[in-house]
Coordinates of N, CA and C in Angstrom, one line a residue:
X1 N -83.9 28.6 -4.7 CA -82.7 28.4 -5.5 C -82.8 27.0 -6.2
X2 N -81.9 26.9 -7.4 CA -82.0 25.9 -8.3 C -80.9 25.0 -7.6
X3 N -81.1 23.6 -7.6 CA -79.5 23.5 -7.2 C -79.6 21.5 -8.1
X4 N -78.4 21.5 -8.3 CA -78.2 20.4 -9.4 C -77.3 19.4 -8.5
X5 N -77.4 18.5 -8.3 CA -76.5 17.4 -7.4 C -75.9 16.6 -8.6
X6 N -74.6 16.9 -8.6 CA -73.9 16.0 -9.8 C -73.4 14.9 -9.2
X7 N -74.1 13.6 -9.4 CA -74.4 12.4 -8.2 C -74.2 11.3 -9.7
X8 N -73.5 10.1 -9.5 CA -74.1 8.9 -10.5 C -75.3 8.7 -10.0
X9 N -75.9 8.9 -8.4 CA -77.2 7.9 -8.0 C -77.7 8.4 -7.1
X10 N -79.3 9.0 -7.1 CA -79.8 9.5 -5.5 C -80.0 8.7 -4.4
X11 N -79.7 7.0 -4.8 CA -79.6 6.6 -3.8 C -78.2 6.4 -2.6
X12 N -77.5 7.2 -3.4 CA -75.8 7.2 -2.3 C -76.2 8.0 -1.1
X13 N -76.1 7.2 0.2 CA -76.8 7.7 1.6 C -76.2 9.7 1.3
X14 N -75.0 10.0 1.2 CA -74.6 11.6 0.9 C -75.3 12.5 0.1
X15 N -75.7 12.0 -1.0 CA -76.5 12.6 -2.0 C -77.9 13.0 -1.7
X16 N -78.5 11.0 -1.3 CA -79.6 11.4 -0.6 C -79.9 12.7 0.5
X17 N -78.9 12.8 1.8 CA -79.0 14.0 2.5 C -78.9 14.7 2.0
X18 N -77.6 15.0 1.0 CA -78.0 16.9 0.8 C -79.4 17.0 0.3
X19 N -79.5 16.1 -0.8 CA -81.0 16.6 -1.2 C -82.4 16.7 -0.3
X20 N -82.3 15.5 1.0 CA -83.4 16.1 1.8 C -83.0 17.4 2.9
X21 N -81.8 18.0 3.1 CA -81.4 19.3 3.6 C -82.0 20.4 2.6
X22 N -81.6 20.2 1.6 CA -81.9 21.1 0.6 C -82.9 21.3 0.5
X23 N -84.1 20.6 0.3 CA -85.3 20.6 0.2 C -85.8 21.4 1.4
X24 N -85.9 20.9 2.7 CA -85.8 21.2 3.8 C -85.3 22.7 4.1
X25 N -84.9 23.6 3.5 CA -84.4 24.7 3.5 C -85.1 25.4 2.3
X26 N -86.0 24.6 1.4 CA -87.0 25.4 0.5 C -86.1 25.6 -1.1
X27 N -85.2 24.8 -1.4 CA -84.7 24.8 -2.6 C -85.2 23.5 -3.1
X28 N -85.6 23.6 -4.4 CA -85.6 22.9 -5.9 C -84.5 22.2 -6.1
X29 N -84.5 21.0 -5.7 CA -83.2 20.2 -5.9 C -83.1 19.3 -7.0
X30 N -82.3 18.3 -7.8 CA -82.5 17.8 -8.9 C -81.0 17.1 -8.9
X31 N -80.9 16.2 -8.9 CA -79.5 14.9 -9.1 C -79.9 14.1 -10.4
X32 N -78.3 15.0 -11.3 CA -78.0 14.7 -12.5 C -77.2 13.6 -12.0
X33 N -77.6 12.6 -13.5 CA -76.0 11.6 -13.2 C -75.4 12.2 -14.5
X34 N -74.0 12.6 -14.1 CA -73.6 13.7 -14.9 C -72.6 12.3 -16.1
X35 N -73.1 11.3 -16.1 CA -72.5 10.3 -17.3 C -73.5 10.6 -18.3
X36 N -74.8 11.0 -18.0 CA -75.7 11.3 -19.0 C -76.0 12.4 -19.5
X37 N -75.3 13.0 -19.4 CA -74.9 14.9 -19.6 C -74.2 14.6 -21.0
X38 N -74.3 15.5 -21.8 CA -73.9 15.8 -23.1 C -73.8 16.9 -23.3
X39 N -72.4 17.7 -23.7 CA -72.0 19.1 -23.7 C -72.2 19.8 -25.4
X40 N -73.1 20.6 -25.6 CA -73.1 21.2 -27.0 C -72.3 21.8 -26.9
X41 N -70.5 22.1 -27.4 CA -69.7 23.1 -27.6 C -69.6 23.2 -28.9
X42 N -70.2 23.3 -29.9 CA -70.3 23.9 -31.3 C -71.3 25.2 -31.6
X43 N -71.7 25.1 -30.6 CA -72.5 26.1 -30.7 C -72.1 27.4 -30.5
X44 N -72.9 28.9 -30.5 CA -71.8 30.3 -30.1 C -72.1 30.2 -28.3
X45 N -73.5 29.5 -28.2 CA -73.3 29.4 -26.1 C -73.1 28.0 -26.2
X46 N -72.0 28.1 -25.6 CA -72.3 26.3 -25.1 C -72.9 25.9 -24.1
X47 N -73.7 24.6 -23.9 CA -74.6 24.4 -23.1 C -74.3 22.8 -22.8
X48 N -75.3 22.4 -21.3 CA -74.8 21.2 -20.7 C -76.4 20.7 -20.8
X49 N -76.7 19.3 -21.6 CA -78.0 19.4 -22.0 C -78.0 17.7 -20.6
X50 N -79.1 17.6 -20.6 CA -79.4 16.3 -19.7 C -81.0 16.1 -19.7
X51 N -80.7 14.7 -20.4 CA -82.1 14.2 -20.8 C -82.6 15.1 -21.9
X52 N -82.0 15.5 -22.6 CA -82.6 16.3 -23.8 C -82.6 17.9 -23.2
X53 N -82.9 18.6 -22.6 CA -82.9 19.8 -21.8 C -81.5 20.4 -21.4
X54 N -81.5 21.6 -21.6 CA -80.4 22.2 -21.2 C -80.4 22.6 -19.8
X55 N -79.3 22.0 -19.1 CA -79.4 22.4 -17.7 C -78.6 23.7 -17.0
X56 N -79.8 24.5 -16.6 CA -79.6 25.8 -16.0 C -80.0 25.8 -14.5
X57 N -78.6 25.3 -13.2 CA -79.3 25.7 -12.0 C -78.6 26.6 -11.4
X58 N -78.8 27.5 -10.4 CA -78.2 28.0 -10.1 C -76.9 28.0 -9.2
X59 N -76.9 26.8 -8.8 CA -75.3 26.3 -8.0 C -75.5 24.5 -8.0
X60 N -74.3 24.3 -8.2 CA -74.1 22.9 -8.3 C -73.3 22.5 -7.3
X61 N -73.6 21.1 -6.8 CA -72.9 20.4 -5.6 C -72.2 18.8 -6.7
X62 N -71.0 19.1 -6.6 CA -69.8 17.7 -7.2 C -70.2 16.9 -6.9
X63 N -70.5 15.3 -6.8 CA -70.3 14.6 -5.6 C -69.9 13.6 -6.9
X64 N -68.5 13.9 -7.0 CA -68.2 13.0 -8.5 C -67.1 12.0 -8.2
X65 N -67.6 10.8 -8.4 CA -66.7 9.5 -8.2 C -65.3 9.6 -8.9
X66 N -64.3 8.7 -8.1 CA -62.9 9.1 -8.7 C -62.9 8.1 -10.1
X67 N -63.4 7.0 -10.4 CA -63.9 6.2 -11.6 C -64.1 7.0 -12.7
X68 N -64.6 8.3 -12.6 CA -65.1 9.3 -13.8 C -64.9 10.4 -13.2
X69 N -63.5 11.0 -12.6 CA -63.4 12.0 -12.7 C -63.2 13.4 -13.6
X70 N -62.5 12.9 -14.8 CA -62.6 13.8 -15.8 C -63.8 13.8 -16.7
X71 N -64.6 13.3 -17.0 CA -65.6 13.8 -17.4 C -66.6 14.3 -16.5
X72 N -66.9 14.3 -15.1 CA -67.5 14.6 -14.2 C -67.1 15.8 -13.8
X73 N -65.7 16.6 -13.8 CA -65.2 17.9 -14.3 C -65.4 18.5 -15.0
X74 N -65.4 18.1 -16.2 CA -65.8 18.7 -17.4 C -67.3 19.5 -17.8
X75 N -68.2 18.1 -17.5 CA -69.4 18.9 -17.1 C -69.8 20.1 -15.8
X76 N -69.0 19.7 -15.0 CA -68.9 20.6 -13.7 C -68.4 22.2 -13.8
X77 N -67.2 21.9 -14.7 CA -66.8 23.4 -15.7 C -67.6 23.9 -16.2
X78 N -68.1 22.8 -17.4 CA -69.3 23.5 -18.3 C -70.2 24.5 -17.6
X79 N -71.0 23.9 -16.2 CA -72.3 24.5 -15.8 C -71.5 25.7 -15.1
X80 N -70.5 25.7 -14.5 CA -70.2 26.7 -13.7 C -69.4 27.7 -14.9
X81 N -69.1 28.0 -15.9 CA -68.5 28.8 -16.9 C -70.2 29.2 -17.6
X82 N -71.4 28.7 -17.2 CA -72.5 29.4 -17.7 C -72.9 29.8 -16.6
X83 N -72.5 29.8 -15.5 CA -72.9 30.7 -14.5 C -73.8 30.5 -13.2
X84 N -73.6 29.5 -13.1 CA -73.9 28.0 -12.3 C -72.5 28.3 -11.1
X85 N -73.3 27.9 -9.6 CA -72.5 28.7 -8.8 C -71.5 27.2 -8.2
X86 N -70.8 26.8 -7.9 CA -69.9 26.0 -7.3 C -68.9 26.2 -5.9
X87 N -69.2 25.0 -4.9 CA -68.5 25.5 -3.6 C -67.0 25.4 -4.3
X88 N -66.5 24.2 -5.1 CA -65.5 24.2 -5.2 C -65.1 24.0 -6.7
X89 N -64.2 25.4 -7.2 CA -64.6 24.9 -8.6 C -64.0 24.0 -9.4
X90 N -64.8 23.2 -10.0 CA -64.5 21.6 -10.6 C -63.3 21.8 -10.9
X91 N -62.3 23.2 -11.2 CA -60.8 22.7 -12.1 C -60.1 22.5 -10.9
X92 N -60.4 22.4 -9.6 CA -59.6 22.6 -8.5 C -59.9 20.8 -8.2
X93 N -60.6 20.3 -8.2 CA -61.2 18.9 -8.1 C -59.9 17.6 -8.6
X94 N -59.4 18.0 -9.6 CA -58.7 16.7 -10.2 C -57.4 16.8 -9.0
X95 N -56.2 17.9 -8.7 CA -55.5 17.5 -8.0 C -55.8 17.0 -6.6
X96 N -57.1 17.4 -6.2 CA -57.2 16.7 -5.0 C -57.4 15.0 -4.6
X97 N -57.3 14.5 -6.1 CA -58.2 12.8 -5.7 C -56.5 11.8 -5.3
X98 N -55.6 12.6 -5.7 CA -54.6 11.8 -5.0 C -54.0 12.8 -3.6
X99 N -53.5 11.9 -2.4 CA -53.2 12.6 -1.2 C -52.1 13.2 -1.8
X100 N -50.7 12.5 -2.1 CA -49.5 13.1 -1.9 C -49.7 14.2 -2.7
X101 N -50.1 14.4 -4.5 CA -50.1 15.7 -5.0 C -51.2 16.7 -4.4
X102 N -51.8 16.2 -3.5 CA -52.6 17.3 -3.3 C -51.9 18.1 -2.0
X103 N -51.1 17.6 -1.4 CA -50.1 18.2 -0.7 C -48.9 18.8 -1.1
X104 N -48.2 18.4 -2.5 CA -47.2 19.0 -2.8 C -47.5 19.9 -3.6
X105 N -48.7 20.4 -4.4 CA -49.2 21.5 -5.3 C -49.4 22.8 -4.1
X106 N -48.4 23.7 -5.2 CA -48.6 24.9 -4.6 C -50.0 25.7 -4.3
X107 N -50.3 26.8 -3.6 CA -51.6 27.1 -3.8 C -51.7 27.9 -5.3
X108 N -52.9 28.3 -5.7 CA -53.4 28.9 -6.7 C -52.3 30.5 -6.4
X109 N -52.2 31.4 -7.3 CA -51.6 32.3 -6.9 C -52.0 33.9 -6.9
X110 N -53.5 33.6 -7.6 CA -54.6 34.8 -6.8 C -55.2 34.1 -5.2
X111 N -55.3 33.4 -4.8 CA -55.4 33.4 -3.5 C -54.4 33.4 -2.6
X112 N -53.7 32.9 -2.6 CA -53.2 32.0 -2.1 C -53.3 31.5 -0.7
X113 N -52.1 30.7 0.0 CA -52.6 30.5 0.8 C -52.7 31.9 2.4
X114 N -53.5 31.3 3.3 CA -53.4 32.5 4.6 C -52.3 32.6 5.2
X115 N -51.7 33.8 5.5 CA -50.9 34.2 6.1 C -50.8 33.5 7.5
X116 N -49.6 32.9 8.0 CA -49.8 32.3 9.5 C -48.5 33.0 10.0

């Protein structure tokens, strides 16, 4: 499997692990710093290019600083609306970086929350 680490740096000790787990489990791993991502939306497919190349993995891991959170979403949308798989998907990311709204936000309301 393809898998994209949306990291500013492979040297952050977290980053670093997933990617020697990853590896270690026989996936193709690759840590974007997603400030250097550039989104072609004029086009009829829009595409998330990095370093000149359009990036196509098959599931992406966030590990996006609260300093650039909204653009670090943005591209996180982009890859996963092309079909790029996400544990958690980037639109869900912004209310969680403060405690108190991430507690007073209702759940989504196709899931919602478990029955107790």
């Amino acid at each position: 499997m393809k898998i994209a680490i949306l990291s500013r740096s492979s040297s952050l000790y977290s980053t670093a692990r997933l990617r020697e787990a990853a590896i270690a489990r026989g996936h193709d791993v690759e840590v974007v710093d997603y400030l250097r991502c550039y989104m072609d939306i004029t086009a009829r497919r829009p595409k998330v290019l990095y370093r000149g190349v359009e990036l196509k993995p098959n599931a992406i891991i966030p590990r996006i600083g609260a300093t650039y959170t909204f653009y670090g979403t943005a591209v996180g949308r982009e890859v996963g609306m092309a079909g790029g798989y996400t544990p958690k998907p980037p639109a869900r990311l912004p209310p969680t970086r403060g405690k108190p709204q991430s507690r007073t936000r209702p759940p989504p309301p196709a899931g919602g929350a478990p029955r107790t």
